Short mmCIF file of C-alpha atoms in Angstrom, two decimals:
data_model
loop_
_atom_site.label_atom_id
_atom_site.label_comp_id
_atom_site.label_asym_id
_atom_site.label_seq_id
_atom_site.Cartn_x
_atom_site.Cartn_y
_atom_site.Cartn_z
CA MET A 1 -5.66 4.66 -88.33
CA ILE A 2 -2.89 6.75 -86.71
CA GLU A 3 -5.02 7.26 -83.61
CA ILE A 4 -5.54 3.52 -83.28
CA TRP A 5 -1.79 2.87 -83.52
CA LEU A 6 -1.05 5.61 -81.02
CA GLU A 7 -3.60 4.13 -78.64
CA ARG A 8 -2.02 0.65 -79.03
CA ILE A 9 1.46 2.03 -78.45
CA LEU A 10 0.27 3.90 -75.36
CA ALA A 11 -1.48 0.86 -73.99
CA PHE A 12 1.60 -1.29 -74.74
CA GLY A 13 3.87 1.21 -73.01
CA LEU A 14 1.69 1.53 -69.95
CA PHE A 15 1.18 -2.22 -69.52
CA TRP A 16 4.75 -3.36 -70.04
CA GLY A 17 6.18 -0.25 -68.41
CA ILE A 18 4.43 -1.23 -65.20
CA TRP A 19 5.78 -4.74 -65.53
CA LEU A 20 9.26 -3.33 -65.86
CA MET A 21 9.01 -0.73 -63.11
CA VAL A 22 7.52 -2.84 -60.31
CA PRO A 23 10.47 -5.22 -59.90
CA LEU A 24 12.96 -2.42 -60.61
CA LEU A 25 11.43 0.13 -58.21
CA VAL A 26 13.23 -0.95 -55.02
CA ASP A 27 16.51 -1.70 -56.78
CA VAL A 28 16.61 1.67 -58.53
CA SER A 29 15.70 3.58 -55.36
CA THR A 30 18.44 1.74 -53.41
CA ALA A 31 20.98 2.48 -56.14
CA MET A 32 20.05 6.16 -56.11
CA VAL A 33 20.49 6.36 -52.34
CA TYR A 34 23.89 4.70 -52.68
CA PHE A 35 24.88 7.02 -55.51
CA ILE A 36 23.90 10.15 -53.61
CA SER A 37 25.77 8.87 -50.57
CA PHE A 38 28.79 8.20 -52.76
CA LEU A 39 28.71 11.74 -54.19
CA ASN A 40 28.43 13.23 -50.72
CA ASN A 41 31.39 11.20 -49.49
CA ARG A 42 33.50 12.39 -52.44
CA LYS A 43 32.73 16.04 -51.58
CA GLN A 44 33.79 15.62 -47.96
CA LYS A 45 37.40 16.54 -47.20
CA VAL A 46 39.67 13.71 -46.19
CA GLU A 47 40.48 14.18 -42.55
CA LYS A 48 44.07 13.76 -41.41
CA LYS A 49 44.41 10.70 -39.24
CA GLU A 50 45.41 11.60 -35.73
CA GLU A 51 48.40 9.92 -34.18
CA LEU A 52 47.83 7.74 -31.11
CA PHE A 53 49.93 8.41 -28.06
CA PHE A 54 48.09 5.89 -25.91
CA PHE A 55 47.33 2.33 -27.09
CA PRO A 56 44.46 0.81 -25.07
CA TYR A 57 44.33 -2.94 -24.64
CA VAL A 58 42.37 -4.73 -27.40
CA THR A 59 41.01 -8.27 -26.98
CA VAL A 60 40.57 -10.22 -30.23
CA ILE A 61 38.11 -13.13 -29.83
CA ILE A 62 38.27 -15.91 -32.45
CA PRO A 63 35.63 -18.68 -32.29
CA VAL A 64 37.18 -21.90 -33.60
CA HIS A 65 35.32 -24.84 -35.06
CA ASN A 66 37.30 -27.17 -37.38
CA SER A 67 39.30 -24.20 -38.64
CA ALA A 68 42.66 -25.81 -39.33
CA ASP A 69 42.65 -24.63 -42.95
CA THR A 70 42.19 -20.96 -42.14
CA LEU A 71 43.12 -20.32 -38.50
CA GLY A 72 46.83 -19.92 -39.24
CA HIS A 73 46.19 -17.19 -41.82
CA CYS A 74 43.85 -15.44 -39.39
CA LEU A 75 46.34 -15.48 -36.53
CA ASP A 76 49.22 -14.39 -38.79
CA SER A 77 47.20 -11.37 -39.90
CA ILE A 78 46.85 -10.30 -36.24
CA ALA A 79 50.58 -10.73 -35.67
CA ARG A 80 51.25 -8.42 -38.67
CA GLN A 81 49.19 -5.56 -37.24
CA THR A 82 50.78 -2.10 -37.04
CA TYR A 83 49.12 -1.78 -33.64
CA PRO A 84 51.59 -2.64 -30.80
CA ARG A 85 51.54 -6.37 -30.14
CA GLU A 86 51.90 -5.87 -26.39
CA SER A 87 48.49 -4.13 -26.47
CA ILE A 88 46.72 -7.01 -28.18
CA GLN A 89 45.22 -10.03 -26.43
CA VAL A 90 44.16 -13.00 -28.60
CA ILE A 91 41.63 -15.50 -27.30
CA CYS A 92 40.80 -18.57 -29.39
CA VAL A 93 37.70 -20.32 -28.10
CA ASN A 94 37.29 -23.87 -29.37
CA ASN A 95 33.74 -25.11 -29.69
CA GLY A 96 33.76 -28.72 -30.76
CA SER A 97 36.67 -28.87 -33.20
CA GLU A 98 37.74 -32.32 -34.36
CA ASP A 99 40.64 -31.33 -36.58
CA GLU A 100 44.17 -29.91 -35.99
CA SER A 101 43.08 -26.42 -35.05
CA PHE A 102 44.80 -26.63 -31.65
CA ASP A 103 48.07 -27.71 -33.31
CA ILE A 104 47.85 -24.63 -35.55
CA PHE A 105 47.34 -22.44 -32.48
CA GLN A 106 50.31 -24.03 -30.68
CA ARG A 107 52.65 -23.41 -33.57
CA PHE A 108 51.55 -19.79 -33.70
CA GLN A 109 52.07 -19.41 -29.95
CA TYR A 110 55.55 -20.86 -30.26
CA ARG A 111 56.49 -18.41 -33.07
CA HIS A 112 55.15 -15.39 -31.17
CA PRO A 113 56.06 -15.70 -27.47
CA GLU A 114 55.85 -11.90 -27.16
CA MET A 115 52.06 -11.96 -27.78
CA SER A 116 49.36 -12.60 -25.25
CA VAL A 117 47.49 -15.58 -26.68
CA MET A 118 45.09 -18.00 -24.98
CA TRP A 119 43.26 -21.17 -25.98
CA SER A 120 39.97 -22.07 -24.32
CA SER A 121 37.86 -25.14 -24.99
CA LEU A 122 34.14 -25.56 -24.36
CA GLU A 123 32.28 -28.78 -23.94
CA ARG A 124 29.19 -27.32 -25.60
CA ALA A 125 29.56 -26.35 -29.24
CA GLY A 126 28.16 -23.11 -30.58
CA LYS A 127 29.55 -19.86 -31.99
CA SER A 128 27.47 -17.64 -29.68
CA ILE A 129 28.62 -19.55 -26.59
CA ALA A 130 32.25 -19.32 -27.74
CA LEU A 131 32.06 -15.56 -28.31
CA ASN A 132 30.47 -15.00 -24.89
CA ALA A 133 33.21 -17.03 -23.23
CA GLY A 134 35.81 -14.87 -24.96
CA VAL A 135 34.09 -11.67 -23.86
CA TYR A 136 34.12 -12.78 -20.21
CA SER A 137 37.77 -13.89 -20.43
CA GLY A 138 39.05 -10.78 -22.18
CA HIS A 139 40.64 -7.83 -20.44
CA GLY A 140 40.68 -5.32 -23.28
CA SER A 141 38.97 -1.95 -23.28
CA TYR A 142 37.82 -2.92 -26.75
CA MET A 143 36.41 -6.34 -27.58
CA MET A 144 36.89 -7.40 -31.19
CA ASN A 145 35.36 -10.53 -32.74
CA VAL A 146 37.05 -11.99 -35.82
CA ASP A 147 35.94 -15.23 -37.51
CA SER A 148 38.57 -17.92 -37.87
CA ASP A 149 38.19 -17.81 -41.67
CA THR A 150 38.75 -14.06 -41.78
CA TRP A 151 42.04 -12.14 -41.92
CA LEU A 152 42.71 -8.50 -41.13
CA ASP A 153 44.36 -5.73 -43.08
CA PRO A 154 47.61 -4.71 -41.28
CA ASP A 155 46.13 -1.35 -40.23
CA ALA A 156 42.73 -2.71 -39.18
CA ILE A 157 43.12 -2.61 -35.36
CA LEU A 158 45.00 0.70 -35.44
CA ASN A 159 42.24 2.35 -37.54
CA VAL A 160 39.57 0.93 -35.21
CA VAL A 161 41.16 2.34 -32.10
CA ARG A 162 41.74 5.76 -33.76
CA VAL A 163 38.05 6.09 -34.52
CA PHE A 164 36.87 4.89 -31.14
CA GLU A 165 39.31 7.11 -29.23
CA LYS A 166 38.28 10.14 -31.29
CA ASP A 167 34.50 9.52 -30.91
CA PRO A 168 33.50 8.68 -27.30
CA SER A 169 29.86 8.28 -28.41
CA LEU A 170 30.76 5.24 -30.56
CA ALA A 171 29.58 2.18 -28.65
CA ALA A 172 30.17 -0.48 -31.31
CA ALA A 173 31.18 -0.64 -34.96
CA THR A 174 31.55 -3.01 -37.87
CA GLY A 175 34.51 -2.99 -40.23
CA SER A 176 34.57 -3.19 -43.98
CA ILE A 177 34.39 -6.80 -45.25
CA ARG A 178 35.98 -7.68 -48.58
CA VAL A 179 36.04 -10.94 -50.55
CA ASP A 180 39.62 -12.17 -50.94
CA LYS A 181 39.47 -13.22 -54.57
CA LYS A 182 42.06 -12.86 -57.36
CA LEU A 183 40.26 -11.04 -60.12
CA GLY A 184 40.42 -11.97 -63.78
CA GLU A 185 42.30 -15.26 -63.33
CA GLY A 186 39.36 -17.60 -63.93
CA SER A 187 36.16 -17.68 -65.94
CA SER A 188 34.30 -20.70 -64.54
CA PHE A 189 30.76 -20.37 -63.21
CA ILE A 190 31.96 -20.27 -59.58
CA ASP A 191 34.60 -17.66 -60.53
CA MET A 192 31.85 -15.45 -61.94
CA ILE A 193 29.81 -15.95 -58.78
CA ASN A 194 32.86 -14.88 -56.75
CA TYR A 195 33.41 -11.75 -58.92
CA CYS A 196 29.79 -10.78 -58.32
CA GLU A 197 30.37 -11.26 -54.60
CA VAL A 198 33.35 -8.89 -54.77
CA ILE A 199 31.20 -6.12 -56.27
CA GLU A 200 28.30 -6.88 -53.93
CA TYR A 201 30.43 -6.62 -50.80
CA ILE A 202 32.16 -3.39 -51.87
CA VAL A 203 28.83 -1.66 -52.53
CA ALA A 204 27.10 -3.17 -49.44
CA PHE A 205 29.84 -2.11 -47.02
CA ASP A 206 31.75 0.85 -48.42
CA ILE A 207 28.59 2.54 -49.74
CA GLY A 208 25.61 0.96 -47.97
CA ARG A 209 27.12 0.72 -44.48
CA ARG A 210 28.67 4.17 -44.86
CA TYR A 211 25.19 5.56 -45.59
CA GLN A 212 23.74 3.69 -42.60
CA ASP A 213 26.53 5.09 -40.46
CA LEU A 214 25.59 8.64 -41.43
CA LYS A 215 21.94 7.94 -40.56
CA ASN A 216 22.79 5.94 -37.41
CA SER A 217 20.88 2.96 -38.85
CA ILE A 218 23.43 0.11 -38.87
CA PHE A 219 21.27 -3.02 -39.08
CA THR A 220 23.97 -5.67 -38.40
CA LEU A 221 27.35 -5.62 -36.76
CA SER A 222 29.08 -8.15 -38.98
CA GLY A 223 29.85 -11.41 -37.21
CA ALA A 224 33.06 -11.71 -39.27
CA PHE A 225 34.60 -8.51 -37.89
CA SER A 226 33.11 -6.12 -35.33
CA VAL A 227 34.32 -4.12 -32.29
CA PHE A 228 32.64 -3.14 -29.02
CA ARG A 229 33.48 -1.05 -26.01
CA ARG A 230 33.82 -3.58 -23.18
CA ASP A 231 31.59 -1.65 -20.78
CA ILE A 232 28.83 -1.42 -23.39
CA ILE A 233 28.72 -5.05 -24.48
CA LEU A 234 28.63 -6.19 -20.85
CA GLN A 235 25.37 -4.23 -20.46
CA THR A 236 23.70 -6.50 -23.02
CA PHE A 237 22.67 -10.16 -23.02
CA LEU A 238 25.72 -10.81 -25.26
CA TYR A 239 25.38 -13.28 -28.14
CA GLN A 240 22.24 -15.42 -27.91
CA THR A 241 21.12 -18.67 -29.58
CA ARG A 242 17.46 -17.76 -30.04
CA THR A 243 17.93 -16.81 -33.72
CA VAL A 244 20.25 -17.93 -36.54
CA SER A 245 21.64 -14.38 -36.71
CA GLU A 246 23.27 -13.77 -33.37
CA ASP A 247 25.19 -10.76 -34.69
CA THR A 248 22.01 -8.93 -35.76
CA ASP A 249 20.37 -9.88 -32.45
CA LEU A 250 23.27 -8.33 -30.51
CA THR A 251 23.17 -5.20 -32.72
CA PHE A 252 19.56 -4.59 -31.74
CA ASN A 253 20.38 -5.42 -28.09
CA ILE A 254 23.16 -2.80 -28.06
CA ARG A 255 20.87 -0.26 -29.66
CA GLN A 256 18.41 -0.76 -26.83
CA ALA A 257 21.21 -0.46 -24.23
CA ILE A 258 22.40 2.92 -25.55
CA GLU A 259 19.01 4.47 -26.35
CA ALA A 260 18.94 6.31 -23.04
CA GLY A 261 22.33 7.91 -23.67
CA GLU A 262 24.02 9.43 -26.67
CA GLY A 263 25.83 6.35 -27.94
CA ARG A 264 25.67 5.11 -31.48
CA ILE A 265 26.58 2.14 -33.65
CA GLY A 266 28.89 2.91 -36.54
CA PHE A 267 30.93 1.74 -39.52
CA ILE A 268 34.72 2.07 -39.93
CA SER A 269 35.51 2.03 -43.65
CA ASP A 270 39.31 1.83 -43.42
CA ALA A 271 39.23 -1.11 -40.96
CA ILE A 272 39.26 -3.88 -43.54
CA ALA A 273 38.86 -7.62 -43.10
CA TYR A 274 38.92 -10.26 -45.84
CA VAL A 275 36.76 -13.38 -46.12
CA GLU A 276 36.99 -16.40 -48.39
CA PRO A 277 34.84 -16.44 -51.51
CA ILE A 278 31.92 -18.86 -51.66
CA GLU A 279 33.15 -22.22 -52.95
CA ASN A 280 29.87 -23.57 -54.31
CA LEU A 281 26.19 -22.77 -54.78
CA SER A 282 25.18 -24.90 -51.82
CA ARG A 283 27.25 -22.69 -49.48
CA LEU A 284 25.81 -19.52 -51.09
CA TYR A 285 22.27 -20.86 -50.62
CA SER A 286 22.90 -21.76 -46.96
CA GLN A 287 24.49 -18.36 -46.25
CA ARG A 288 21.78 -16.20 -47.82
CA LEU A 289 18.92 -18.28 -46.44
CA ARG A 290 20.41 -17.89 -42.94
CA TRP A 291 20.89 -14.11 -43.38
CA GLN A 292 17.33 -13.58 -44.53
CA ARG A 293 15.83 -15.86 -41.89
CA GLY A 294 17.88 -14.15 -39.19
CA GLU A 295 16.61 -10.76 -40.33
CA MET A 296 13.04 -11.93 -40.01
CA GLU A 297 13.54 -13.59 -36.61
CA VAL A 298 15.36 -10.60 -35.04
CA THR A 299 12.87 -7.99 -36.23
CA GLY A 300 10.08 -10.20 -34.96
CA LEU A 301 11.71 -10.26 -31.49
CA TYR A 302 12.28 -6.54 -31.21
CA TYR A 303 9.12 -5.21 -32.83
CA GLU A 304 6.23 -5.52 -30.35
CA LYS A 305 3.94 -3.78 -32.86
CA ILE A 306 4.54 -3.95 -36.61
CA PRO A 307 4.29 -0.43 -38.09
CA GLY A 308 1.85 0.30 -40.90
CA ILE A 309 3.02 0.89 -44.45
CA PHE A 310 3.49 4.64 -43.96
CA GLY A 311 5.07 4.24 -40.54
CA ALA A 312 7.52 1.68 -41.98
CA LEU A 313 8.70 4.21 -44.57
CA PHE A 314 10.01 6.47 -41.76
CA ASP A 315 11.68 3.63 -39.86
CA PHE A 316 14.96 2.19 -41.13
CA VAL A 317 14.02 -1.37 -40.12
CA GLY A 318 10.63 -0.96 -41.77
CA ARG A 319 12.24 0.17 -45.00
CA ILE A 320 14.54 -2.89 -44.98
CA LEU A 321 11.60 -5.23 -44.40
CA ILE A 322 9.65 -3.64 -47.25
CA SER A 323 12.65 -4.11 -49.55
CA ASP A 324 13.60 -7.65 -48.46
CA HIS A 325 10.23 -9.12 -47.42
CA THR A 326 7.13 -7.35 -48.70
CA LEU A 327 8.36 -6.66 -52.24
CA ALA A 328 9.82 -10.15 -52.47
CA PHE A 329 6.36 -11.58 -52.95
CA SER A 330 5.48 -9.08 -55.67
CA ARG A 331 8.63 -10.22 -57.50
CA LEU A 332 7.49 -13.81 -57.04
CA ALA A 333 4.15 -13.00 -58.71
CA TRP A 334 5.97 -11.18 -61.51
CA THR A 335 8.31 -14.11 -62.11
CA PHE A 336 5.55 -16.68 -62.59
CA LEU A 337 2.93 -14.46 -64.14
CA LEU A 338 5.06 -13.01 -66.96
CA PRO A 339 5.68 -16.40 -68.69
CA PHE A 340 2.05 -17.37 -68.00
CA LEU A 341 0.87 -14.47 -70.14
CA PHE A 342 1.73 -16.62 -73.20
CA PHE A 343 -1.04 -19.03 -72.25
CA LEU A 344 -3.41 -16.09 -71.90
CA GLY A 345 -2.95 -15.21 -75.57
CA TYR A 346 -0.05 -12.71 -75.52
CA PRO A 347 2.35 -13.24 -78.45
CA LEU A 348 5.59 -14.94 -77.46
CA PRO A 349 7.79 -12.33 -79.23
CA THR A 350 6.15 -9.56 -77.18
CA ILE A 351 6.87 -11.41 -73.92
CA VAL A 352 10.46 -12.15 -74.96
CA VAL A 353 11.00 -8.48 -75.89
CA ALA A 354 9.65 -7.42 -72.48
CA MET A 355 12.01 -9.79 -70.70
CA ILE A 356 14.97 -8.58 -72.76
CA GLY A 357 13.97 -4.98 -71.97
CA MET A 358 13.95 -5.79 -68.26
CA TYR A 359 17.38 -7.42 -68.52
CA ILE A 360 18.74 -4.32 -70.29
CA CYS A 361 17.31 -2.14 -67.51
CA TYR A 362 19.16 -4.23 -64.94
CA ILE A 363 22.35 -4.07 -67.00
CA ILE A 364 22.14 -0.28 -66.84
CA LEU A 365 21.49 -0.44 -63.10
CA GLU A 366 24.45 -2.80 -62.54
CA SER A 367 26.66 -0.56 -64.67
CA CYS A 368 25.95 2.27 -62.25
CA THR A 369 26.62 -0.06 -59.30
CA PHE A 370 29.96 -1.14 -60.80
CA TYR A 371 30.91 2.48 -61.42
CA ILE A 372 30.22 3.27 -57.73
CA ALA A 373 32.32 0.32 -56.62
CA TYR A 374 35.11 1.29 -59.02
CA LYS A 375 35.29 4.97 -58.15
CA GLY A 376 35.09 4.26 -54.43
CA SER A 377 38.07 1.85 -54.49
CA ALA A 378 41.74 2.52 -54.04
CA PRO A 379 43.71 3.14 -57.32
CA GLU A 380 45.56 -0.16 -57.09
CA PHE A 381 42.27 -2.06 -56.67
CA GLN A 382 40.68 -0.15 -59.56
CA LYS A 383 43.18 -1.85 -61.87
CA GLU A 384 41.98 -5.22 -60.57
CA LEU A 385 38.30 -4.27 -61.14
CA GLN A 386 39.05 -3.32 -64.74
CA LYS A 387 39.84 -6.99 -65.38
CA ILE A 388 36.26 -8.02 -64.62
CA TRP A 389 34.23 -5.17 -66.11
CA TRP A 390 32.35 -7.78 -68.16
CA ILE A 391 30.82 -9.23 -64.97
CA ILE A 392 28.19 -6.48 -65.32
CA LEU A 393 26.47 -8.75 -67.87
CA PHE A 394 26.22 -11.53 -65.28
CA MET A 395 25.25 -9.45 -62.25
CA PRO A 396 21.47 -9.43 -62.96
CA ILE A 397 21.49 -13.24 -63.07
CA TYR A 398 23.44 -13.35 -59.79
CA ARG A 399 21.02 -10.94 -58.11
CA TYR A 400 18.07 -12.99 -59.34
CA LEU A 401 19.65 -16.20 -57.99
CA VAL A 402 20.31 -14.61 -54.60
CA TYR A 403 16.73 -13.30 -54.56
CA TRP A 404 15.40 -16.89 -54.69
CA PHE A 405 17.79 -17.98 -51.93
CA ARG A 406 16.61 -15.08 -49.75
CA LEU A 407 12.96 -15.91 -50.49
CA ALA A 408 13.71 -19.42 -49.22
CA GLY A 409 14.90 -17.78 -46.00
CA ILE A 410 11.56 -15.97 -45.59
CA ILE A 411 9.65 -19.22 -46.15
CA ALA A 412 11.96 -21.12 -43.76
CA ALA A 413 11.38 -18.52 -41.03
CA LEU A 414 7.64 -19.12 -41.30
CA THR A 415 7.62 -22.91 -41.66
CA GLU A 416 10.76 -24.54 -40.23
CA GLU A 417 12.51 -24.79 -36.85
CA LYS A 418 15.60 -22.71 -36.22
CA SER A 419 18.79 -24.29 -37.55
CA TRP A 420 22.19 -22.78 -38.20
CA LYS A 421 22.96 -25.40 -40.89
CA THR A 422 20.69 -25.77 -43.90
CA GLN A 423 20.56 -28.07 -46.90
CA ASN A 424 20.25 -26.85 -50.46
CA PRO A 425 16.92 -27.62 -52.23
CA VAL A 426 18.37 -30.56 -54.21
CA MET A 427 19.64 -32.28 -51.05
CA GLN A 428 16.34 -31.51 -49.28
CA LEU A 429 14.39 -33.15 -52.16
CA GLN A 430 16.70 -36.16 -52.08
CA SER A 431 16.21 -36.53 -48.34
CA ILE A 432 12.42 -36.36 -48.73
CA LEU A 433 12.44 -38.92 -51.57
CA GLN A 434 14.73 -41.25 -49.61
CA ALA A 435 12.54 -40.99 -46.51
CA TYR A 436 9.43 -41.66 -48.65
CA ALA A 437 11.09 -44.62 -50.35
CA GLY A 438 12.04 -46.06 -46.93
CA GLU A 439 8.48 -45.68 -45.63
CA LEU A 440 7.12 -47.27 -48.86
CA LYS A 441 9.48 -50.25 -48.52
CA GLU A 442 8.51 -50.69 -44.89
CA GLU A 443 4.79 -50.57 -45.76
CA ILE A 444 5.22 -53.15 -48.53
CA SER A 445 7.16 -55.41 -46.20
CA LYS A 446 4.42 -55.22 -43.56
CA ARG A 447 1.73 -56.08 -46.14
CA ARG A 448 3.72 -59.05 -47.37
CA GLN A 449 4.02 -60.31 -43.79
CA VAL A 450 0.25 -59.95 -43.30
CA ASN A 451 -0.52 -61.73 -46.56
CA SER A 452 1.86 -64.55 -45.80
#
C-alpha cells in the first residue's frame, strides 16, 4: 500500500512539477542572471566621478507631435541641467502637430534667451524623419534624442558627457529610464499597473541594461533617451521607417558600423530620464505590441541566417528571441491545456492546487525581483518603494497580461502590415463587427432592390 502511494506521489510530483517548471524556466533563469549581476555590481568599488574641464557641445533633439501637455516640462528639465547652458543646443522638430506645441516652445525661448534653441517644422509627419532632420541640423559633438514626453534628471547631460569623455570606445549609449509615478498615493487598477511599471523599469534598466553593458549586448538604444557620437551616427542610415522600432533598427545599424573598430554600445546608469506612466490598458497594449513586433522585424532584417537552437544560446540576440518568441508559444499551450485537463478527467481541486502552486512560485520570483529593485535604488527612493511592497502580489498578473500583449505583437508581425499605431483587441473586434454589419446591410439593400 505504501509503495502504491509513493508511486502516486512521485508521478504527481513529476507531472505537475514539469507543468510548473516549463513556464517558470526562462523567468527564473533571467532573474538569476539579474541577481548575479546585481551582486557583482555591489562588490565593485564606486569610482570617483572625474571633473570636466572641457564641456563639448551637446545637441538635444526633441521630436514634437501634439506635445503641448508635456513639451514645457521636457524643455524646463533641459534648462535646469547642471551642464553649462552655453554648451547645449536644443532642436525641436515638429512633425505634424495640430495643437499649441509651438506656443509652448516660444514661451520657453522667451524665458531663456541665453540658450541656443531652434524650432523646425516638417511637411511630412513621422518620428524617424524628425529625428534625422535634427541630426543633420545639429552641431554638437554628441547628439542626444529626448522624447517630448520625457524629462531629464538635472545631472543627466553632465553624467553622459563624463562617461563619453572618459571612454573613447563608447560610440552610443542609452540612459536609465524611470516611470515618474507617485508611489502609494492610489490603489486603483491603473495605479497598480503603474506601480508594476515602476518595478519593471528599474529592473529592466538598472539591472538588465547594466548586465548587457558588461557583455556589450545592448539590444535597444531607448528612443526616449539615448546619446550618440556625431561622427558615428552619421556613418549609419540614421532612423528608418522600415520597422515600427526605429530605435532598435538604429542600434543594430550602429553595431554594424563599429564592428570593424573597437567601439561599443553602452548604458549609463546615472543618466536618468523620466517618462509618464501608462494611462490605460489600451496604451499599454499598443506599446508592448509595438515593442515585440519591432523586435521581430529588426532581427529579421539583420539576420541573414537564423542560428540553430544551440547557436542561438551563444548569441545574445538568439537568447532574447528564445525568451520572447520561441518560449511564448509553449506558454500559450500551457495556458490553454492546463484548464482543459479538467475535461480529460483530472479532478478540479488538483488543477486548482497546481495553479495556486504556480502563482506562489511567481510570488517568490517577484519577491526576489522587488528585492533587487529595492537594494539597487537610492536610499530616498527605497522609502518610496516600501509604500508599495504589496504590489508583489499583483506582479504575476501584470506579467501575464503583458505576455499576452507581447504575443499579439508576434502574431501582428506575421499577419499584419507595419503600423506605428495599433488598436486594442476590443476596438479591433468592434471595427470588424461594424464593417460586417455595414456589408450585411448593403447586401440586404441590394437584394431588396432586385426583388422589387
